[in-house]
JSON list of C-alpha atoms and ligand atoms in Angstrom, two decimals:
[
{"chain": "A", "resi": 1, "resn": "MET", "atom": "CA", "xyz": [119.05, 99.89, 111.17]},
{"chain": "A", "resi": 2, "resn": "LEU", "atom": "CA", "xyz": [120.07, 102.59, 113.64]},
{"chain": "A", "resi": 3, "resn": "SER", "atom": "CA", "xyz": [118.89, 106.18, 113.32]},
{"chain": "A", "resi": 4, "resn": "ILE", "atom": "CA", "xyz": [115.63, 107.28, 111.76]},
{"chain": "A", "resi": 5, "resn": "VAL", "atom": "CA", "xyz": [114.70, 107.93, 108.14]},
{"chain": "A", "resi": 6, "resn": "HIS", "atom": "CA", "xyz": [111.72, 110.28, 108.13]},
{"chain": "A", "resi": 7, "resn": "VAL", "atom": "CA", "xyz": [109.63, 108.63, 105.43]},
{"chain": "A", "resi": 8, "resn": "GLN", "atom": "CA", "xyz": [107.80, 105.31, 105.48]},
{"chain": "A", "resi": 9, "resn": "GLY", "atom": "CA", "xyz": [108.39, 104.14, 101.95]},
{"chain": "A", "resi": 10, "resn": "PHE", "atom": "CA", "xyz": [109.60, 104.87, 98.44]},
{"chain": "A", "resi": 11, "resn": "SER", "atom": "CA", "xyz": [108.94, 103.69, 94.93]},
{"chain": "A", "resi": 12, "resn": "PHE", "atom": "CA", "xyz": [111.99, 103.92, 92.69]},
{"chain": "A", "resi": 13, "resn": "HIS", "atom": "CA", "xyz": [111.41, 104.94, 89.09]},
{"chain": "A", "resi": 14, "resn": "ASN", "atom": "CA", "xyz": [114.94, 105.34, 87.75]},
{"chain": "A", "resi": 15, "resn": "SER", "atom": "CA", "xyz": [116.76, 102.51, 89.45]},
{"chain": "A", "resi": 16, "resn": "ASP", "atom": "CA", "xyz": [118.06, 99.40, 87.69]},
{"chain": "A", "resi": 17, "resn": "SER", "atom": "CA", "xyz": [118.07, 97.44, 90.93]},
{"chain": "A", "resi": 18, "resn": "LEU", "atom": "CA", "xyz": [115.49, 98.78, 93.42]},
{"chain": "A", "resi": 19, "resn": "SER", "atom": "CA", "xyz": [111.73, 99.04, 92.93]},
{"chain": "A", "resi": 20, "resn": "TRP", "atom": "CA", "xyz": [110.47, 99.62, 96.49]},
{"chain": "A", "resi": 21, "resn": "ALA", "atom": "CA", "xyz": [111.74, 100.39, 99.98]},
{"chain": "A", "resi": 22, "resn": "PHE", "atom": "CA", "xyz": [109.33, 100.16, 102.90]},
{"chain": "A", "resi": 23, "resn": "CYS", "atom": "CA", "xyz": [109.86, 100.87, 106.55]},
{"chain": "A", "resi": 24, "resn": "ASP", "atom": "CA", "xyz": [108.55, 97.61, 108.01]},
{"chain": "A", "resi": 25, "resn": "SER", "atom": "CA", "xyz": [108.82, 98.89, 111.59]},
{"chain": "A", "resi": 26, "resn": "SER", "atom": "CA", "xyz": [106.35, 101.72, 110.82]},
{"chain": "A", "resi": 27, "resn": "LYS", "atom": "CA", "xyz": [103.57, 99.15, 110.39]},
{"chain": "A", "resi": 28, "resn": "PRO", "atom": "CA", "xyz": [101.21, 98.48, 113.33]},
{"chain": "A", "resi": 29, "resn": "GLY", "atom": "CA", "xyz": [102.36, 95.87, 115.83]},
{"chain": "A", "resi": 30, "resn": "ARG", "atom": "CA", "xyz": [106.01, 95.80, 114.69]},
{"chain": "A", "resi": 31, "resn": "HIS", "atom": "CA", "xyz": [108.49, 96.19, 117.53]},
{"chain": "A", "resi": 32, "resn": "VAL", "atom": "CA", "xyz": [112.09, 97.32, 117.13]},
{"chain": "A", "resi": 33, "resn": "PRO", "atom": "CA", "xyz": [114.49, 98.81, 119.71]},
{"chain": "A", "resi": 34, "resn": "PRO", "atom": "CA", "xyz": [114.12, 102.56, 120.31]},
{"chain": "A", "resi": 35, "resn": "ASN", "atom": "CA", "xyz": [115.81, 104.78, 117.68]},
{"chain": "A", "resi": 36, "resn": "SER", "atom": "CA", "xyz": [115.96, 101.88, 115.24]},
{"chain": "A", "resi": 37, "resn": "GLN", "atom": "CA", "xyz": [114.11, 101.01, 112.09]},
{"chain": "A", "resi": 38, "resn": "SER", "atom": "CA", "xyz": [113.65, 97.89, 110.00]},
{"chain": "A", "resi": 39, "resn": "TRP", "atom": "CA", "xyz": [113.46, 98.33, 106.21]},
{"chain": "A", "resi": 40, "resn": "VAL", "atom": "CA", "xyz": [112.49, 95.95, 103.42]},
{"chain": "A", "resi": 41, "resn": "LEU", "atom": "CA", "xyz": [114.04, 96.62, 100.00]},
{"chain": "A", "resi": 42, "resn": "ARG", "atom": "CA", "xyz": [112.54, 95.01, 96.96]},
{"chain": "A", "resi": 43, "resn": "SER", "atom": "CA", "xyz": [114.53, 94.63, 93.76]},
{"chain": "A", "resi": 44, "resn": "THR", "atom": "CA", "xyz": [113.30, 95.31, 90.25]},
{"chain": "A", "resi": 45, "resn": "THR", "atom": "CA", "xyz": [112.18, 92.33, 88.19]},
{"chain": "A", "resi": 46, "resn": "GLU", "atom": "CA", "xyz": [115.11, 92.99, 85.83]},
{"chain": "A", "resi": 47, "resn": "TYR", "atom": "CA", "xyz": [117.65, 92.85, 88.65]},
{"chain": "A", "resi": 48, "resn": "ALA", "atom": "CA", "xyz": [116.12, 89.63, 90.03]},
{"chain": "A", "resi": 49, "resn": "SER", "atom": "CA", "xyz": [116.14, 88.10, 86.53]},
{"chain": "A", "resi": 50, "resn": "LYS", "atom": "CA", "xyz": [119.82, 88.94, 86.13]},
{"chain": "A", "resi": 51, "resn": "VAL", "atom": "CA", "xyz": [120.64, 87.28, 89.46]},
{"chain": "A", "resi": 52, "resn": "ILE", "atom": "CA", "xyz": [118.67, 84.16, 88.52]},
{"chain": "A", "resi": 53, "resn": "ASP", "atom": "CA", "xyz": [120.28, 84.07, 85.04]},
{"chain": "A", "resi": 54, "resn": "SER", "atom": "CA", "xyz": [123.73, 84.24, 86.57]},
{"chain": "A", "resi": 55, "resn": "MET", "atom": "CA", "xyz": [123.26, 81.54, 89.23]},
{"chain": "A", "resi": 56, "resn": "GLY", "atom": "CA", "xyz": [120.30, 79.52, 88.01]},
{"chain": "A", "resi": 57, "resn": "PRO", "atom": "CA", "xyz": [117.12, 78.65, 89.92]},
{"chain": "A", "resi": 58, "resn": "ARG", "atom": "CA", "xyz": [118.94, 76.78, 92.72]},
{"chain": "A", "resi": 59, "resn": "LYS", "atom": "CA", "xyz": [119.10, 78.25, 96.24]},
{"chain": "A", "resi": 60, "resn": "PRO", "atom": "CA", "xyz": [121.68, 81.06, 96.11]},
{"chain": "A", "resi": 61, "resn": "SER", "atom": "CA", "xyz": [124.85, 80.66, 98.20]},
{"chain": "A", "resi": 62, "resn": "ALA", "atom": "CA", "xyz": [125.35, 82.81, 101.30]},
{"chain": "A", "resi": 63, "resn": "ASP", "atom": "CA", "xyz": [128.06, 84.75, 99.43]},
{"chain": "A", "resi": 64, "resn": "ALA", "atom": "CA", "xyz": [125.75, 85.45, 96.49]},
{"chain": "A", "resi": 65, "resn": "LEU", "atom": "CA", "xyz": [122.99, 86.67, 98.80]},
{"chain": "A", "resi": 66, "resn": "ALA", "atom": "CA", "xyz": [125.43, 88.86, 100.71]},
{"chain": "A", "resi": 67, "resn": "LYS", "atom": "CA", "xyz": [126.46, 90.46, 97.40]},
{"chain": "A", "resi": 68, "resn": "VAL", "atom": "CA", "xyz": [122.80, 91.10, 96.49]},
{"chain": "A", "resi": 69, "resn": "ALA", "atom": "CA", "xyz": [122.13, 92.63, 99.92]},
{"chain": "A", "resi": 70, "resn": "GLU", "atom": "CA", "xyz": [125.16, 94.89, 99.55]},
{"chain": "A", "resi": 71, "resn": "GLU", "atom": "CA", "xyz": [124.19, 96.05, 96.04]},
{"chain": "A", "resi": 72, "resn": "LEU", "atom": "CA", "xyz": [120.60, 96.81, 97.02]},
{"chain": "A", "resi": 73, "resn": "PHE", "atom": "CA", "xyz": [121.70, 98.57, 100.17]},
{"chain": "A", "resi": 74, "resn": "ARG", "atom": "CA", "xyz": [124.16, 100.74, 98.21]},
{"chain": "A", "resi": 75, "resn": "GLU", "atom": "CA", "xyz": [121.34, 101.74, 95.88]},
{"chain": "A", "resi": 76, "resn": "PHE", "atom": "CA", "xyz": [119.18, 102.60, 98.91]},
{"chain": "A", "resi": 77, "resn": "GLN", "atom": "CA", "xyz": [121.98, 104.76, 100.28]},
{"chain": "A", "resi": 78, "resn": "ALA", "atom": "CA", "xyz": [122.20, 106.53, 96.91]},
{"chain": "A", "resi": 79, "resn": "THR", "atom": "CA", "xyz": [118.89, 108.24, 97.77]},
{"chain": "A", "resi": 80, "resn": "GLY", "atom": "CA", "xyz": [121.13, 110.64, 99.70]},
{"chain": "A", "resi": 81, "resn": "LEU", "atom": "CA", "xyz": [119.03, 110.31, 102.88]},
{"chain": "A", "resi": 82, "resn": "ASN", "atom": "CA", "xyz": [122.00, 109.76, 105.14]},
{"chain": "A", "resi": 83, "resn": "ILE", "atom": "CA", "xyz": [121.11, 106.11, 105.67]},
{"chain": "A", "resi": 84, "resn": "PRO", "atom": "CA", "xyz": [123.45, 104.50, 108.22]},
{"chain": "A", "resi": 85, "resn": "GLN", "atom": "CA", "xyz": [125.16, 101.10, 107.96]},
{"chain": "A", "resi": 86, "resn": "PRO", "atom": "CA", "xyz": [122.63, 98.44, 109.10]},
{"chain": "A", "resi": 87, "resn": "ILE", "atom": "CA", "xyz": [123.24, 96.36, 112.22]},
{"chain": "A", "resi": 88, "resn": "PHE", "atom": "CA", "xyz": [121.59, 93.39, 110.42]},
{"chain": "A", "resi": 89, "resn": "MET", "atom": "CA", "xyz": [121.06, 92.85, 106.70]},
{"chain": "A", "resi": 90, "resn": "LYS", "atom": "CA", "xyz": [119.91, 89.77, 104.83]},
{"chain": "A", "resi": 91, "resn": "ALA", "atom": "CA", "xyz": [118.82, 89.12, 101.25]},
{"chain": "A", "resi": 92, "resn": "HIS", "atom": "CA", "xyz": [116.42, 86.36, 100.34]},
{"chain": "A", "resi": 93, "resn": "ARG", "atom": "CA", "xyz": [114.55, 85.21, 97.31]},
{"chain": "A", "resi": 94, "resn": "TRP", "atom": "CA", "xyz": [110.88, 85.93, 97.72]},
{"chain": "A", "resi": 95, "resn": "GLY", "atom": "CA", "xyz": [109.82, 83.26, 95.25]},
{"chain": "A", "resi": 96, "resn": "GLY", "atom": "CA", "xyz": [106.12, 82.65, 94.89]},
{"chain": "A", "resi": 97, "resn": "ALA", "atom": "CA", "xyz": [105.06, 86.25, 95.50]},
{"chain": "A", "resi": 98, "resn": "PHE", "atom": "CA", "xyz": [106.09, 87.23, 91.95]},
{"chain": "A", "resi": 99, "resn": "PRO", "atom": "CA", "xyz": [104.22, 84.97, 89.57]},
{"chain": "A", "resi": 100, "resn": "ALA", "atom": "CA", "xyz": [105.12, 85.32, 85.87]},
{"chain": "A", "resi": 101, "resn": "ILE", "atom": "CA", "xyz": [101.44, 85.88, 85.17]},
{"chain": "A", "resi": 102, "resn": "SER", "atom": "CA", "xyz": [98.67, 86.98, 87.55]},
{"chain": "A", "resi": 103, "resn": "ILE", "atom": "CA", "xyz": [96.47, 83.93, 87.27]},
{"chain": "A", "resi": 104, "resn": "GLY", "atom": "CA", "xyz": [93.28, 85.75, 88.28]},
{"chain": "A", "resi": 105, "resn": "GLY", "atom": "CA", "xyz": [93.25, 87.78, 85.02]},
{"chain": "A", "resi": 106, "resn": "ASP", "atom": "CA", "xyz": [90.59, 90.51, 84.93]},
{"chain": "A", "resi": 107, "resn": "ASP", "atom": "CA", "xyz": [88.62, 88.69, 87.66]},
{"chain": "A", "resi": 108, "resn": "LYS", "atom": "CA", "xyz": [91.61, 89.11, 90.05]},
{"chain": "A", "resi": 109, "resn": "CYS", "atom": "CA", "xyz": [90.67, 85.79, 91.64]},
{"chain": "A", "resi": 110, "resn": "VAL", "atom": "CA", "xyz": [90.09, 82.22, 90.50]},
{"chain": "A", "resi": 111, "resn": "TRP", "atom": "CA", "xyz": [86.34, 81.63, 90.43]},
{"chain": "A", "resi": 112, "resn": "GLU", "atom": "CA", "xyz": [84.90, 78.12, 90.15]},
{"chain": "A", "resi": 113, "resn": "LYS", "atom": "CA", "xyz": [81.27, 78.96, 89.54]},
{"chain": "A", "resi": 114, "resn": "ASN", "atom": "CA", "xyz": [79.94, 75.39, 89.76]},
{"chain": "A", "resi": 115, "resn": "MET", "atom": "CA", "xyz": [81.56, 74.86, 93.14]},
{"chain": "A", "resi": 116, "resn": "LYS", "atom": "CA", "xyz": [80.89, 78.45, 94.28]},
{"chain": "A", "resi": 117, "resn": "LEU", "atom": "CA", "xyz": [84.56, 78.54, 95.20]},
{"chain": "A", "resi": 118, "resn": "ALA", "atom": "CA", "xyz": [86.70, 81.69, 95.02]},
{"chain": "A", "resi": 119, "resn": "ILE", "atom": "CA", "xyz": [90.48, 81.41, 95.38]},
{"chain": "A", "resi": 120, "resn": "CYS", "atom": "CA", "xyz": [92.09, 84.74, 96.27]},
{"chain": "A", "resi": 121, "resn": "GLY", "atom": "CA", "xyz": [95.52, 86.12, 97.07]},
{"chain": "A", "resi": 122, "resn": "ASP", "atom": "CA", "xyz": [98.26, 88.41, 95.84]},
{"chain": "A", "resi": 123, "resn": "PHE", "atom": "CA", "xyz": [99.27, 85.82, 93.25]},
{"chain": "A", "resi": 124, "resn": "CYS", "atom": "CA", "xyz": [95.91, 86.42, 91.52]},
{"chain": "A", "resi": 125, "resn": "ALA", "atom": "CA", "xyz": [96.31, 90.18, 91.14]},
{"chain": "A", "resi": 126, "resn": "SER", "atom": "CA", "xyz": [99.60, 91.86, 92.05]},
{"chain": "A", "resi": 127, "resn": "PRO", "atom": "CA", "xyz": [102.34, 91.12, 94.62]},
{"chain": "A", "resi": 128, "resn": "SER", "atom": "CA", "xyz": [101.24, 93.55, 97.34]},
{"chain": "A", "resi": 129, "resn": "VAL", "atom": "CA", "xyz": [98.70, 94.02, 100.10]},
{"chain": "A", "resi": 130, "resn": "GLU", "atom": "CA", "xyz": [96.65, 96.01, 97.61]},
{"chain": "A", "resi": 131, "resn": "GLY", "atom": "CA", "xyz": [96.68, 93.05, 95.21]},
{"chain": "A", "resi": 132, "resn": "ALA", "atom": "CA", "xyz": [95.64, 90.66, 97.97]},
{"chain": "A", "resi": 133, "resn": "VAL", "atom": "CA", "xyz": [92.80, 92.93, 99.17]},
{"chain": "A", "resi": 134, "resn": "LEU", "atom": "CA", "xyz": [91.48, 93.56, 95.65]},
{"chain": "A", "resi": 135, "resn": "SER", "atom": "CA", "xyz": [91.54, 89.84, 94.98]},
{"chain": "A", "resi": 136, "resn": "GLY", "atom": "CA", "xyz": [89.67, 89.11, 98.24]},
{"chain": "A", "resi": 137, "resn": "MET", "atom": "CA", "xyz": [87.05, 91.76, 97.47]},
{"chain": "A", "resi": 138, "resn": "ARG", "atom": "CA", "xyz": [86.49, 90.38, 93.97]},
{"chain": "A", "resi": 139, "resn": "GLY", "atom": "CA", "xyz": [86.19, 86.86, 95.36]},
{"chain": "A", "resi": 140, "resn": "ALA", "atom": "CA", "xyz": [83.67, 88.04, 97.98]},
{"chain": "A", "resi": 141, "resn": "SER", "atom": "CA", "xyz": [81.58, 89.82, 95.36]},
{"chain": "A", "resi": 142, "resn": "LYS", "atom": "CA", "xyz": [81.55, 86.68, 93.18]},
{"chain": "A", "resi": 143, "resn": "ILE", "atom": "CA", "xyz": [80.19, 84.67, 96.11]},
{"chain": "A", "resi": 144, "resn": "LEU", "atom": "CA", "xyz": [77.67, 87.36, 97.07]},
{"chain": "A", "resi": 145, "resn": "GLY", "atom": "CA", "xyz": [76.53, 87.50, 93.45]},
{"chain": "A", "resi": 146, "resn": "CYS", "atom": "CA", "xyz": [75.43, 83.87, 93.51]},
{"chain": "A", "resi": 147, "resn": "LEU", "atom": "CA", "xyz": [73.70, 83.92, 96.90]},
{"chain": "A", "resi": 148, "resn": "ASN", "atom": "CA", "xyz": [69.96, 84.51, 96.96]},
{"chain": "A", "resi": 149, "resn": "LEU", "atom": "CA", "xyz": [69.97, 87.24, 99.57]},
{"chain": "A", "resi": 150, "resn": "PRO", "atom": "CA", "xyz": [66.75, 89.05, 100.53]},
{"chain": "A", "resi": 151, "resn": "SER", "atom": "CA", "xyz": [66.74, 92.56, 99.04]},
{"chain": "A", "resi": 152, "resn": "GLY", "atom": "CA", "xyz": [68.42, 95.13, 101.27]},
{"chain": "A", "resi": 153, "resn": "LEU", "atom": "CA", "xyz": [71.19, 92.76, 102.41]},
{"chain": "B", "resi": 201, "resn": "LIG", "atom": "C1", "xyz": [108.78, 91.06, 104.63]},
{"chain": "B", "resi": 201, "resn": "LIG", "atom": "C2", "xyz": [107.62, 91.47, 103.75]},
{"chain": "B", "resi": 201, "resn": "LIG", "atom": "C3", "xyz": [107.27, 92.81, 103.68]},
{"chain": "B", "resi": 201, "resn": "LIG", "atom": "C4", "xyz": [106.23, 93.21, 102.85]},
{"chain": "B", "resi": 201, "resn": "LIG", "atom": "N1", "xyz": [105.90, 94.53, 102.79]},
{"chain": "B", "resi": 201, "resn": "LIG", "atom": "C5", "xyz": [104.89, 94.93, 102.00]},
{"chain": "B", "resi": 201, "resn": "LIG", "atom": "C6", "xyz": [104.50, 96.29, 101.98]},
{"chain": "B", "resi": 201, "resn": "LIG", "atom": "O1", "xyz": [105.07, 97.15, 102.68]},
{"chain": "B", "resi": 201, "resn": "LIG", "atom": "N2", "xyz": [103.46, 96.66, 101.20]},
{"chain": "B", "resi": 201, "resn": "LIG", "atom": "C7", "xyz": [102.78, 95.74, 100.44]},
{"chain": "B", "resi": 201, "resn": "LIG", "atom": "O2", "xyz": [101.81, 96.12, 99.76]},
{"chain": "B", "resi": 201, "resn": "LIG", "atom": "N3", "xyz": [103.12, 94.42, 100.45]},
{"chain": "B", "resi": 201, "resn": "LIG", "atom": "C8", "xyz": [104.15, 94.00, 101.22]},
{"chain": "B", "resi": 201, "resn": "LIG", "atom": "N4", "xyz": [104.49, 92.68, 101.27]},
{"chain": "B", "resi": 201, "resn": "LIG", "atom": "C9", "xyz": [103.70, 91.73, 100.43]},
{"chain": "B", "resi": 201, "resn": "LIG", "atom": "C10", "xyz": [102.40, 91.39, 101.15]},
{"chain": "B", "resi": 201, "resn": "LIG", "atom": "O3", "xyz": [102.70, 91.00, 102.47]},
{"chain": "B", "resi": 201, "resn": "LIG", "atom": "C11", "xyz": [101.70, 90.24, 100.41]},
{"chain": "B", "resi": 201, "resn": "LIG", "atom": "O4", "xyz": [101.52, 90.63, 99.04]},
{"chain": "B", "resi": 201, "resn": "LIG", "atom": "C12", "xyz": [100.34, 89.95, 101.05]},
{"chain": "B", "resi": 201, "resn": "LIG", "atom": "O5", "xyz": [100.49, 89.64, 102.42]},
{"chain": "B", "resi": 201, "resn": "LIG", "atom": "C13", "xyz": [99.70, 88.76, 100.35]},
{"chain": "B", "resi": 201, "resn": "LIG", "atom": "O6", "xyz": [98.49, 88.46, 101.03]},
{"chain": "B", "resi": 201, "resn": "LIG", "atom": "P1", "xyz": [97.79, 87.08, 100.77]},
{"chain": "B", "resi": 201, "resn": "LIG", "atom": "O7", "xyz": [96.58, 87.07, 101.64]},
{"chain": "B", "resi": 201, "resn": "LIG", "atom": "O8", "xyz": [97.62, 86.84, 99.30]},
{"chain": "B", "resi": 201, "resn": "LIG", "atom": "O9", "xyz": [98.85, 85.98, 101.26]},
{"chain": "B", "resi": 201, "resn": "LIG", "atom": "P2", "xyz": [99.51, 85.80, 102.70]},
{"chain": "B", "resi": 201, "resn": "LIG", "atom": "O10", "xyz": [99.57, 87.09, 103.45]},
{"chain": "B", "resi": 201, "resn": "LIG", "atom": "O11", "xyz": [100.79, 85.06, 102.44]},
{"chain": "B", "resi": 201, "resn": "LIG", "atom": "O12", "xyz": [98.46, 84.87, 103.44]},
{"chain": "B", "resi": 201, "resn": "LIG", "atom": "C14", "xyz": [98.37, 83.47, 103.15]},
{"chain": "B", "resi": 201, "resn": "LIG", "atom": "C15", "xyz": [97.93, 82.78, 104.43]},
{"chain": "B", "resi": 201, "resn": "LIG", "atom": "O13", "xyz": [97.65, 81.41, 104.13]},
{"chain": "B", "resi": 201, "resn": "LIG", "atom": "C16", "xyz": [98.20, 80.62, 105.16]},
{"chain": "B", "resi": 201, "resn": "LIG", "atom": "N5", "xyz": [98.46, 79.28, 104.58]},
{"chain": "B", "resi": 201, "resn": "LIG", "atom": "C17", "xyz": [99.36, 78.94, 103.66]},
{"chain": "B", "resi": 201, "resn": "LIG", "atom": "N6", "xyz": [99.27, 77.62, 103.36]},
{"chain": "B", "resi": 201, "resn": "LIG", "atom": "C18", "xyz": [98.29, 77.15, 104.13]},
{"chain": "B", "resi": 201, "resn": "LIG", "atom": "C19", "xyz": [97.70, 75.86, 104.28]},
{"chain": "B", "resi": 201, "resn": "LIG", "atom": "N7", "xyz": [98.12, 74.81, 103.58]},
{"chain": "B", "resi": 201, "resn": "LIG", "atom": "N8", "xyz": [96.69, 75.73, 105.15]},
{"chain": "B", "resi": 201, "resn": "LIG", "atom": "C20", "xyz": [96.23, 76.78, 105.86]},
{"chain": "B", "resi": 201, "resn": "LIG", "atom": "N9", "xyz": [96.75, 78.04, 105.76]},
{"chain": "B", "resi": 201, "resn": "LIG", "atom": "C21", "xyz": [97.75, 78.20, 104.91]},
{"chain": "B", "resi": 201, "resn": "LIG", "atom": "C22", "xyz": [99.48, 81.32, 105.56]},
{"chain": "B", "resi": 201, "resn": "LIG", "atom": "O14", "xyz": [99.88, 80.92, 106.87]},
{"chain": "B", "resi": 201, "resn": "LIG", "atom": "C23", "xyz": [99.02, 82.77, 105.52]},
{"chain": "B", "resi": 201, "resn": "LIG", "atom": "O15", "xyz": [98.45, 83.21, 106.73]},
{"chain": "B", "resi": 201, "resn": "LIG", "atom": "C24", "xyz": [105.51, 92.25, 102.09]},
{"chain": "B", "resi": 201, "resn": "LIG", "atom": "C25", "xyz": [105.85, 90.89, 102.19]},
{"chain": "B", "resi": 201, "resn": "LIG", "atom": "C26", "xyz": [106.91, 90.51, 103.00]},
{"chain": "B", "resi": 201, "resn": "LIG", "atom": "C27", "xyz": [107.27, 89.02, 103.09]}
]
């Protein structure tokens, strides 16, 4: 996307279609041409459900994805931030990152005590870096809890 939007992310609270917009190119190690930005828009669960209801679980056609990209982009532009027309835009279905239930429950990870095995990831907690980190920390504390460490460690 050409031009610069002077924030790094939004959460949308009153949108039927958008839940998040993050400036991917503001993250460390991401390279884009000068005076350009790369943004990731994430739909609401309700919007995604409507799309899936209308076309089923099969891989969406290129036309259907182009329509989704256009609708989400129009909603992004409705923020009134003078967002220019993108030079590249593509919609895709994220899939596994949005489990119907977070399988980790209150533990935020899957803990097999007998095997001393912790399974962690965003799918155990919530679909974000925060969810993944919390899950990893919970898994680590489960493992630490069953190690016989000398006091002070
Ligand atoms: C384009 C994009 C932008 C995003 N932006 C944001 C954002 O701005 N903020 C936010 O909070 N979240 C964002 N997310 C979501 C966030 O990236 C994920 O929630 C988070 O990375 C999940 O971390 P994880 O460790 O659970 O899984 P992952 O990061 O997916 O890590 C899983 C790892 O396991 C490896 N792996 C998979 N299968 C195997 C195998 N069989 N053997 C060995 N290794 C394997 C993979 O290669 C990968 O390295 C974004 C996601 C995408 C795709």
